[in-house]
PDB file of C-alpha atoms in Angstrom:
ATOM      1  CA  MET A   1       0.155  -0.194  -0.101  1.00  0.00           C
ATOM      2  CA  ASP A   2       3.122   2.344   0.730  1.00  0.00           C
ATOM      3  CA  LEU A   3       4.437   2.089  -2.618  1.00  0.00           C
ATOM      4  CA  ALA A   4       1.317   2.271  -4.321  1.00  0.00           C
ATOM      5  CA  ARG A   5       0.440   5.392  -2.491  1.00  0.00           C
ATOM      6  CA  SER A   6       3.680   6.786  -2.940  1.00  0.00           C
ATOM      7  CA  VAL A   7       2.914   5.945  -7.101  1.00  0.00           C
ATOM      8  CA  ALA A   8      -0.018   7.875  -6.941  1.00  0.00           C
ATOM      9  CA  ALA A   9       2.136  10.915  -5.212  1.00  0.00           C
ATOM     10  CA  GLU A  10       4.272  10.953  -8.024  1.00  0.00           C
ATOM     11  CA  ILE A  11       1.447  11.189 -11.097  1.00  0.00           C
ATOM     12  CA  GLY A  12      -0.646  14.133  -9.052  1.00  0.00           C
ATOM     13  CA  ARG A  13       0.504  15.710  -5.971  1.00  0.00           C
ATOM     14  CA  PRO A  14       1.209  14.105  -2.424  1.00  0.00           C
ATOM     15  CA  GLU A  15      -1.710  16.272  -1.113  1.00  0.00           C
ATOM     16  CA  TRP A  16      -4.194  15.148  -3.665  1.00  0.00           C
ATOM     17  CA  VAL A  17      -3.810  11.340  -2.535  1.00  0.00           C
ATOM     18  CA  GLY A  18      -6.783  10.901   0.673  1.00  0.00           C
ATOM     19  CA  GLU A  19      -7.627   8.190   2.176  1.00  0.00           C
ATOM     20  CA  SER A  20      -7.319   4.163   1.074  1.00  0.00           C
ATOM     21  CA  LEU A  21     -10.450   2.889  -0.030  1.00  0.00           C
ATOM     22  CA  THR A  22     -11.402  -0.921  -0.114  1.00  0.00           C
ATOM     23  CA  PRO A  23      -8.563  -2.978  -2.692  1.00  0.00           C
ATOM     24  CA  GLN A  24      -9.288  -5.696  -5.192  1.00  0.00           C
ATOM     25  CA  VAL A  25      -7.613  -8.324  -5.801  1.00  0.00           C
ATOM     26  CA  GLU A  26      -7.787  -9.092  -9.376  1.00  0.00           C
ATOM     27  CA  ASP A  27      -5.548 -12.087  -9.800  1.00  0.00           C
ATOM     28  CA  THR A  28      -2.883 -14.308  -7.524  1.00  0.00           C
ATOM     29  CA  ARG A  29      -0.648 -11.702  -6.661  1.00  0.00           C
ATOM     30  CA  LEU A  30      -2.349  -8.710  -8.673  1.00  0.00           C
ATOM     31  CA  VAL A  31      -4.218  -6.060  -6.282  1.00  0.00           C
ATOM     32  CA  THR A  32      -5.331  -2.926  -6.978  1.00  0.00           C
ATOM     33  CA  HIS A  33      -5.285  -0.246  -4.351  1.00  0.00           C
ATOM     34  CA  TYR A  34      -7.989   3.151  -4.336  1.00  0.00           C
ATOM     35  CA  PHE A  35      -7.090   6.021  -3.197  1.00  0.00           C
ATOM     36  CA  GLU A  36      -9.599   9.062  -2.771  1.00  0.00           C
ATOM     37  CA  CYS A  37      -7.919  11.911  -5.238  1.00  0.00           C
ATOM     38  CA  LEU A  38      -8.703  15.535  -3.333  1.00  0.00           C
ATOM     39  CA  ASP A  39      -7.642  17.245  -6.605  1.00  0.00           C
ATOM     40  CA  PRO A  40      -9.963  20.183  -7.161  1.00  0.00           C
ATOM     41  CA  ALA A  41     -10.593  19.431 -10.760  1.00  0.00           C
ATOM     42  CA  TYR A  42     -11.501  15.603 -10.248  1.00  0.00           C
ATOM     43  CA  PRO A  43     -14.197  15.633  -7.638  1.00  0.00           C
ATOM     44  CA  GLY A  44     -15.358  12.181  -7.089  1.00  0.00           C
ATOM     45  CA  TRP A  45     -12.477  10.146  -8.792  1.00  0.00           C
ATOM     46  CA  ASN A  46      -9.972   8.111  -7.624  1.00  0.00           C
ATOM     47  CA  TYR A  47      -6.456   6.832  -7.636  1.00  0.00           C
ATOM     48  CA  ALA A  48      -6.198   3.481  -8.947  1.00  0.00           C
ATOM     49  CA  VAL A  49      -3.075   1.639  -8.353  1.00  0.00           C
ATOM     50  CA  THR A  50      -2.412  -1.982  -9.477  1.00  0.00           C
ATOM     51  CA  VAL A  51       0.626  -3.800  -8.198  1.00  0.00           C
ATOM     52  CA  VAL A  52       1.964  -7.199  -8.871  1.00  0.00           C
ATOM     53  CA  ARG A  53       4.879  -9.518  -7.777  1.00  0.00           C
ATOM     54  CA  ALA A  54       5.772 -12.175 -10.152  1.00  0.00           C
ATOM     55  CA  ALA A  55       6.300 -15.689  -9.734  1.00  0.00           C
ATOM     56  CA  ARG A  56       9.531 -16.417  -7.153  1.00  0.00           C
ATOM     57  CA  ALA A  57      10.066 -12.580  -7.264  1.00  0.00           C
ATOM     58  CA  LYS A  58      10.874 -10.544  -3.663  1.00  0.00           C
ATOM     59  CA  ASN A  59       9.903  -7.399  -5.130  1.00  0.00           C
ATOM     60  CA  VAL A  60       6.537  -5.591  -5.737  1.00  0.00           C
ATOM     61  CA  THR A  61       6.123  -3.725  -9.205  1.00  0.00           C
ATOM     62  CA  VAL A  62       3.665  -1.236 -10.410  1.00  0.00           C
ATOM     63  CA  ASN A  63       1.953  -2.694 -12.953  1.00  0.00           C
ATOM     64  CA  GLU A  64      -0.501   0.583 -13.918  1.00  0.00           C
ATOM     65  CA  VAL A  65      -1.794   4.127 -12.381  1.00  0.00           C
ATOM     66  CA  VAL A  66      -4.582   5.496 -13.330  1.00  0.00           C
ATOM     67  CA  LEU A  67      -7.339   7.556 -12.441  1.00  0.00           C
ATOM     68  CA  LEU A  68     -11.433   6.119 -12.056  1.00  0.00           C
ATOM     69  CA  PRO A  69     -14.557   7.854 -11.407  1.00  0.00           C
ATOM     70  CA  GLY A  70     -16.442   7.339  -8.708  1.00  0.00           C
ATOM     71  CA  LYS A  71     -19.713   7.762  -7.667  1.00  0.00           C
ATOM     72  CA  GLY A  72     -21.064  11.259  -8.173  1.00  0.00           C
ATOM     73  CA  ALA A  73     -17.775  11.780 -10.306  1.00  0.00           C
ATOM     74  CA  LEU A  74     -17.888  13.997 -13.121  1.00  0.00           C
ATOM     75  CA  THR A  75     -17.730  12.347 -16.476  1.00  0.00           C
ATOM     76  CA  ALA A  76     -18.026  12.765 -20.171  1.00  0.00           C
ATOM     77  CA  PRO A  77     -21.411  11.844 -21.730  1.00  0.00           C
ATOM     78  CA  GLU A  78     -21.987   8.345 -23.508  1.00  0.00           C
ATOM     79  CA  TRP A  79     -20.614   8.557 -27.104  1.00  0.00           C
ATOM     80  CA  VAL A  80     -22.912   8.583 -29.802  1.00  0.00           C
ATOM     81  CA  PRO A  81     -22.894   8.559 -33.152  1.00  0.00           C
ATOM     82  CA  TRP A  82     -22.883  11.839 -35.220  1.00  0.00           C
ATOM     83  CA  LYS A  83     -25.848  10.619 -37.262  1.00  0.00           C
ATOM     84  CA  GLN A  84     -27.555  10.482 -33.927  1.00  0.00           C
ATOM     85  CA  ARG A  85     -26.490  13.694 -32.708  1.00  0.00           C
ATOM     86  CA  LEU A  86     -27.426  15.621 -35.435  1.00  0.00           C
ATOM     87  CA  ARG A  87     -30.602  17.780 -35.097  1.00  0.00           C
ATOM     88  CA  PRO A  88     -32.627  20.178 -37.691  1.00  0.00           C
ATOM     89  CA  GLY A  89     -30.345  23.371 -38.435  1.00  0.00           C
ATOM     90  CA  ASP A  90     -26.692  21.934 -37.989  1.00  0.00           C
ATOM     91  CA  VAL A  91     -26.456  21.802 -41.273  1.00  0.00           C
ATOM     92  CA  GLY A  92     -24.701  25.055 -42.198  1.00  0.00           C
ATOM     93  CA  ALA A  93     -23.189  26.987 -45.509  1.00  0.00           C
ATOM     94  CA  GLY A  94     -20.132  24.792 -46.526  1.00  0.00           C
ATOM     95  CA  ASP A  95     -21.366  21.551 -44.423  1.00  0.00           C
ATOM     96  CA  LEU A  96     -21.900  18.009 -46.196  1.00  0.00           C
ATOM     97  CA  LEU A  97     -24.465  15.854 -44.759  1.00  0.00           C
ATOM     98  CA  PRO A  98     -23.508  12.626 -47.062  1.00  0.00           C
ATOM     99  CA  THR A  99     -26.484   9.871 -47.260  1.00  0.00           C
ATOM    100  CA  GLU A 100     -26.263   6.435 -46.667  1.00  0.00           C
ATOM    101  CA  GLU A 101     -26.383   3.905 -48.746  1.00  0.00           C
ATOM    102  CA  GLY A 102     -29.793   2.116 -49.025  1.00  0.00           C
ATOM    103  CA  ASP A 103     -31.635   4.680 -46.646  1.00  0.00           C
ATOM    104  CA  GLU A 104     -34.645   3.426 -46.124  1.00  0.00           C
ATOM    105  CA  ARG A 105     -36.390   7.203 -46.851  1.00  0.00           C
ATOM    106  CA  LEU A 106     -35.257   6.426 -50.440  1.00  0.00           C
ATOM    107  CA  ILE A 107     -35.553   4.540 -53.381  1.00  0.00           C
ATOM    108  CA  PRO A 108     -34.576   3.980 -56.795  1.00  0.00           C
ATOM    109  CA  GLY A 109     -35.868   6.871 -59.352  1.00  0.00           C
ATOM    110  CA  TYR A 110     -37.798   4.320 -61.615  1.00  0.00           C
ATOM    111  CA  ALA A 111     -39.611   3.026 -58.457  1.00  0.00           C
ATOM    112  CA  GLN A 112     -41.333   6.512 -58.303  1.00  0.00           C
ATOM    113  CA  VAL A 113     -44.536   5.051 -60.151  1.00  0.00           C
ATOM    114  CA  PRO A 114     -46.991   3.515 -58.345  1.00  0.00           C
ATOM    115  CA  GLU A 115     -48.756   0.386 -59.726  1.00  0.00           C
ATOM    116  CA  THR A 116     -51.644   1.783 -60.220  1.00  0.00           C
ATOM    117  CA  ASP A 117     -50.801   3.760 -62.570  1.00  0.00           C
ATOM    118  CA  LEU A 118     -51.287   2.804 -66.382  1.00  0.00           C
ATOM    119  CA  GLU A 119     -48.448   0.091 -67.739  1.00  0.00           C
ATOM    120  CA  ALA A 120     -47.797   2.582 -70.480  1.00  0.00           C
ATOM    121  CA  GLU A 121     -46.784   5.717 -67.809  1.00  0.00           C
ATOM    122  CA  GLY A 122     -44.436   2.792 -66.063  1.00  0.00           C
ATOM    123  CA  VAL A 123     -42.636   2.186 -68.808  1.00  0.00           C
ATOM    124  CA  ASP A 124     -42.279   5.617 -70.004  1.00  0.00           C
ATOM    125  CA  GLN A 125     -40.937   6.898 -66.392  1.00  0.00           C
ATOM    126  CA  GLN A 126     -38.211   4.275 -66.346  1.00  0.00           C
ATOM    127  CA  MET A 127     -36.897   4.415 -69.883  1.00  0.00           C
ATOM    128  CA  ILE A 128     -36.854   8.607 -68.923  1.00  0.00           C
ATOM    129  CA  TRP A 129     -34.708   7.832 -65.596  1.00  0.00           C
ATOM    130  CA  GLU A 130     -32.567   5.420 -67.826  1.00  0.00           C
ATOM    131  CA  LEU A 131     -31.841   8.134 -70.395  1.00  0.00           C
ATOM    132  CA  GLY A 132     -30.290   9.966 -67.376  1.00  0.00           C
ATOM    133  CA  LEU A 133     -33.526  12.349 -67.058  1.00  0.00           C
ATOM    134  CA  GLY A 134     -34.698  11.183 -63.861  1.00  0.00           C
ATOM    135  CA  ARG A 135     -33.643  11.747 -60.348  1.00  0.00           C
ATOM    136  CA  ARG A 136     -31.767   8.270 -59.305  1.00  0.00           C
ATOM    137  CA  GLN A 137     -33.112   8.746 -55.884  1.00  0.00           C
ATOM    138  CA  VAL A 138     -36.724   9.450 -54.767  1.00  0.00           C
ATOM    139  CA  LEU A 139     -39.153   9.328 -51.173  1.00  0.00           C
ATOM    140  CA  SER A 140     -39.884   5.931 -50.220  1.00  0.00           C
ATOM    141  CA  GLU A 141     -43.368   5.665 -48.537  1.00  0.00           C
ATOM    142  CA  TYR A 142     -41.427   5.309 -45.425  1.00  0.00           C
ATOM    143  CA  GLY A 143     -39.613   8.464 -45.812  1.00  0.00           C
ATOM    144  CA  ARG A 144     -43.262   9.523 -46.977  1.00  0.00           C
ATOM    145  CA  GLU A 145     -44.987   8.964 -43.521  1.00  0.00           C
ATOM    146  CA  GLN A 146     -41.855  10.149 -41.670  1.00  0.00           C
ATOM    147  CA  ALA A 147     -41.840  13.562 -43.117  1.00  0.00           C
ATOM    148  CA  ALA A 148     -45.553  13.938 -42.696  1.00  0.00           C
ATOM    149  CA  GLN A 149     -45.656  12.801 -39.453  1.00  0.00           C
ATOM    150  CA  ARG A 150     -43.126  15.348 -38.752  1.00  0.00           C
ATOM    151  CA  TRP A 151     -44.655  18.185 -40.618  1.00  0.00           C
ATOM    152  CA  TYR A 152     -47.816  17.562 -38.537  1.00  0.00           C
ATOM    153  CA  GLU A 153     -46.825  17.365 -35.366  1.00  0.00           C
ATOM    154  CA  GLY A 154     -44.470  20.331 -35.429  1.00  0.00           C
ATOM    155  CA  GLU A 155     -45.277  23.861 -35.490  1.00  0.00           C
ATOM    156  CA  SER A 156     -46.671  23.604 -38.772  1.00  0.00           C
ATOM    157  CA  GLY A 157     -49.388  21.385 -37.733  1.00  0.00           C
ATOM    158  CA  PRO A 158     -53.225  21.518 -36.157  1.00  0.00           C
ATOM    159  CA  ARG A 159     -51.993  21.568 -32.325  1.00  0.00           C
ATOM    160  CA  ASN A 160     -50.470  24.594 -31.551  1.00  0.00           C
ATOM    161  CA  PRO A 161     -51.677  28.073 -30.270  1.00  0.00           C
ATOM    162  CA  VAL A 162     -51.954  29.989 -33.843  1.00  0.00           C
ATOM    163  CA  SER A 163     -53.872  27.410 -34.957  1.00  0.00           C
ATOM    164  CA  ASN A 164     -56.432  26.700 -31.901  1.00  0.00           C
ATOM    165  CA  GLN A 165     -57.183  30.581 -32.394  1.00  0.00           C
ATOM    166  CA  ALA A 166     -57.443  30.945 -35.664  1.00  0.00           C
ATOM    167  CA  PRO A 167     -60.757  31.909 -37.676  1.00  0.00           C
ATOM    168  CA  ALA A 168     -60.407  29.309 -40.253  1.00  0.00           C
ATOM    169  CA  ARG A 169     -58.430  26.538 -41.815  1.00  0.00           C
ATOM    170  CA  CYS A 170     -55.497  26.585 -44.605  1.00  0.00           C
ATOM    171  CA  ALA A 171     -57.467  23.645 -46.329  1.00  0.00           C
ATOM    172  CA  THR A 172     -60.173  27.108 -47.732  1.00  0.00           C
ATOM    173  CA  CYS A 173     -57.320  29.740 -47.642  1.00  0.00           C
ATOM    174  CA  GLY A 174     -56.267  31.254 -51.078  1.00  0.00           C
ATOM    175  CA  PHE A 175     -52.639  31.560 -50.120  1.00  0.00           C
ATOM    176  CA  LEU A 176     -52.237  28.018 -49.864  1.00  0.00           C
ATOM    177  CA  THR A 177     -50.575  26.013 -52.951  1.00  0.00           C
ATOM    178  CA  PRO A 178     -51.059  22.410 -52.439  1.00  0.00           C
ATOM    179  CA  LEU A 179     -48.446  19.791 -52.969  1.00  0.00           C
ATOM    180  CA  ALA A 180     -47.747  17.544 -55.625  1.00  0.00           C
ATOM    181  CA  GLY A 181     -48.251  13.790 -55.230  1.00  0.00           C
ATOM    182  CA  GLU A 182     -49.793  11.857 -52.435  1.00  0.00           C
ATOM    183  CA  LEU A 183     -48.556  14.605 -50.036  1.00  0.00           C
ATOM    184  CA  ARG A 184     -51.128  16.945 -51.503  1.00  0.00           C
ATOM    185  CA  LYS A 185     -53.965  15.122 -49.365  1.00  0.00           C
ATOM    186  CA  MET A 186     -52.491  16.582 -46.148  1.00  0.00           C
ATOM    187  CA  PHE A 187     -50.129  19.493 -46.691  1.00  0.00           C
ATOM    188  CA  GLY A 188     -49.644  22.483 -48.791  1.00  0.00           C
ATOM    189  CA  VAL A 189     -47.011  25.622 -48.939  1.00  0.00           C
ATOM    190  CA  CYS A 190     -47.973  28.851 -47.430  1.00  0.00           C
ATOM    191  CA  THR A 191     -47.834  31.967 -49.792  1.00  0.00           C
ATOM    192  CA  ASN A 192     -48.966  35.114 -47.647  1.00  0.00           C
ATOM    193  CA  GLU A 193     -45.721  37.160 -46.984  1.00  0.00           C
ATOM    194  CA  PHE A 194     -47.970  38.132 -43.654  1.00  0.00           C
ATOM    195  CA  ALA A 195     -48.367  34.933 -42.512  1.00  0.00           C
ATOM    196  CA  PRO A 196     -45.964  33.270 -39.756  1.00  0.00           C
ATOM    197  CA  ASP A 197     -45.699  30.230 -41.714  1.00  0.00           C
ATOM    198  CA  ASP A 198     -44.754  31.809 -44.782  1.00  0.00           C
ATOM    199  CA  GLY A 199     -42.736  29.979 -47.359  1.00  0.00           C
ATOM    200  CA  ARG A 200     -43.310  26.711 -45.068  1.00  0.00           C
ATOM    201  CA  VAL A 201     -45.117  23.289 -45.559  1.00  0.00           C
ATOM    202  CA  VAL A 202     -48.543  23.728 -43.570  1.00  0.00           C
ATOM    203  CA  SER A 203     -51.485  20.816 -43.016  1.00  0.00           C
ATOM    204  CA  LEU A 204     -54.727  21.405 -44.338  1.00  0.00           C
ATOM    205  CA  ASP A 205     -56.190  21.555 -40.795  1.00  0.00           C
ATOM    206  CA  HIS A 206     -53.200  24.347 -39.735  1.00  0.00           C
ATOM    207  CA  GLY A 207     -54.508  28.085 -39.535  1.00  0.00           C
ATOM    208  CA  CYS A 208     -53.460  31.244 -38.242  1.00  0.00           C
ATOM    209  CA  GLY A 209     -55.064  35.108 -38.708  1.00  0.00           C
ATOM    210  CA  ALA A 210     -54.017  35.815 -41.923  1.00  0.00           C
ATOM    211  CA  HIS A 211     -56.274  33.890 -43.455  1.00  0.00           C
ATOM    212  CA  SER A 212     -57.664  35.029 -46.629  1.00  0.00           C
ATOM    213  CA  GLU A 213     -61.348  35.206 -46.144  1.00  0.00           C
ATOM    214  CA  VAL A 214     -60.723  37.370 -42.911  1.00  0.00           C
ATOM    215  CA  ARG A 215     -62.265  40.266 -42.997  1.00  0.00           C
ATOM    216  CA  ALA A 216     -61.965  44.216 -41.356  1.00  0.00           C
ATOM    217  CA  PRO A 217     -64.687  44.649 -38.771  1.00  0.00           C
ATOM    218  CA  GLU A 218     -67.206  47.415 -40.179  1.00  0.00           C
ATOM    219  CA  SER A 219     -66.983  50.618 -38.456  1.00  0.00           C
ATOM    220  CA  GLN A 220     -70.321  51.492 -36.371  1.00  0.00           C
ATOM    221  CA  ASN A 221     -70.754  55.686 -36.377  1.00  0.00           C
ATOM    222  CA  GLU A 222     -74.488  55.548 -35.924  1.00  0.00           C
ATOM    223  CA  PRO A 223     -75.377  58.316 -33.141  1.00  0.00           C
ATOM    224  CA  VAL A 224     -76.642  56.786 -29.950  1.00  0.00           C
ATOM    225  CA  ALA A 225     -79.661  58.129 -28.807  1.00  0.00           C
ATOM    226  CA  PRO A 226     -80.053  59.794 -25.292  1.00  0.00           C
ATOM    227  CA  VAL A 227     -81.206  57.961 -22.348  1.00  0.00           C
ATOM    228  CA  ILE A 228     -83.794  59.794 -20.339  1.00  0.00           C
ATOM    229  CA  ASP A 229     -84.691  58.947 -16.974  1.00  0.00           C
ATOM    230  CA  GLU A 230     -88.232  58.453 -16.681  1.00  0.00           C
ATOM    231  CA  VAL A 231     -88.720  56.744 -13.144  1.00  0.00           C
ATOM    232  CA  GLY A 232     -86.354  59.069 -10.724  1.00  0.00           C
ATOM    233  CA  TYR A 233     -87.476  62.742 -10.523  1.00  0.00           C
ATOM    234  CA  ASP A 234     -85.591  65.391  -8.376  1.00  0.00           C
ATOM    235  CA  HIS A 235     -86.825  66.704  -5.223  1.00  0.00           C
ATOM    236  CA  ILE A 236     -86.923  70.525  -5.149  1.00  0.00           C
ATOM    237  CA  VAL A 237     -87.778  73.036  -2.170  1.00  0.00           C
ATOM    238  CA  PHE A 238     -89.104  76.356  -2.901  1.00  0.00           C
ATOM    239  CA  ASP A 239     -88.628  78.989   0.238  1.00  0.00           C
ATOM    240  CA  ASP A 240     -91.613  80.940  -0.793  1.00  0.00           C
ATOM    241  CA  THR A 241     -94.846  79.287  -2.335  1.00  0.00           C
ATOM    242  CA  THR A 242     -97.289  82.093  -2.899  1.00  0.00           C
ATOM    243  CA  GLU A 243     -96.834  82.246  -6.615  1.00  0.00           C
ATOM    244  CA  LEU A 244     -96.353  78.788  -7.796  1.00  0.00           C
ATOM    245  CA  GLU A 245     -99.379  77.406  -9.599  1.00  0.00           C
ATOM    246  CA  LEU A 246    -100.423  74.029  -9.228  1.00  0.00           C
ATOM    247  CA  VAL A 247    -100.470  71.690 -12.456  1.00  0.00           C
ATOM    248  CA  THR A 248    -102.538  68.326 -12.197  1.00  0.00           C
ATOM    249  CA  ALA A 249    -102.769  65.718 -15.163  1.00  0.00           C
ATOM    250  CA  ASP A 250    -105.999  67.248 -15.211  1.00  0.00           C
ATOM    251  CA  SER A 251    -104.902  70.484 -16.552  1.00  0.00           C
TER     252      SER A 251
END
């Protein structure tokens, strides 16, 4: 233990080597001694010194000295592949985001014609792709569903404060430009420059206060008739009533 403590002091400072912790027997004549690390830069860490005595040897030698995290130690987060760390908006000017081969969001371009279309149309589309006039890859059904779910559950869907207080939905707005393909059944693009979603994909049941059918309220400038109090009365007291003439309802 004294040898292990002296070695721990060599890689740090003597005042950084704290109390001895429970040692661990790794194997025959192979023991790891642990010491509390008092270095203010490594709270919760421990010095681990592994010592060994070879067979038929008299002296103990040091095998390894490391710092190991203990309970409550500040450690680096678990490593996550960059593909999983990537977030929307991370790709900036000059950045490249390579697409992996076999990405399930994409299918070959010649497969973009649904089976329900006419056979002649399918042949034409495949011929265009083979001539190099089409895209090599297009959106797959999985990629389309993934995009639709992301858009519908985002800020441009129906579940947000702007849509909840909208006077009408985007499906009836003149500024909505529908998308092409199957996505046009649920989404379009807003083209109102004063709308909060201008240039963005919005769901048909989304809405905002810049709907094309919103009209300004009509101004009401009609004169207000005066209010006459026909129930109440004023109590007037006269000091001299000799000259007053009594007026009745019959006169």
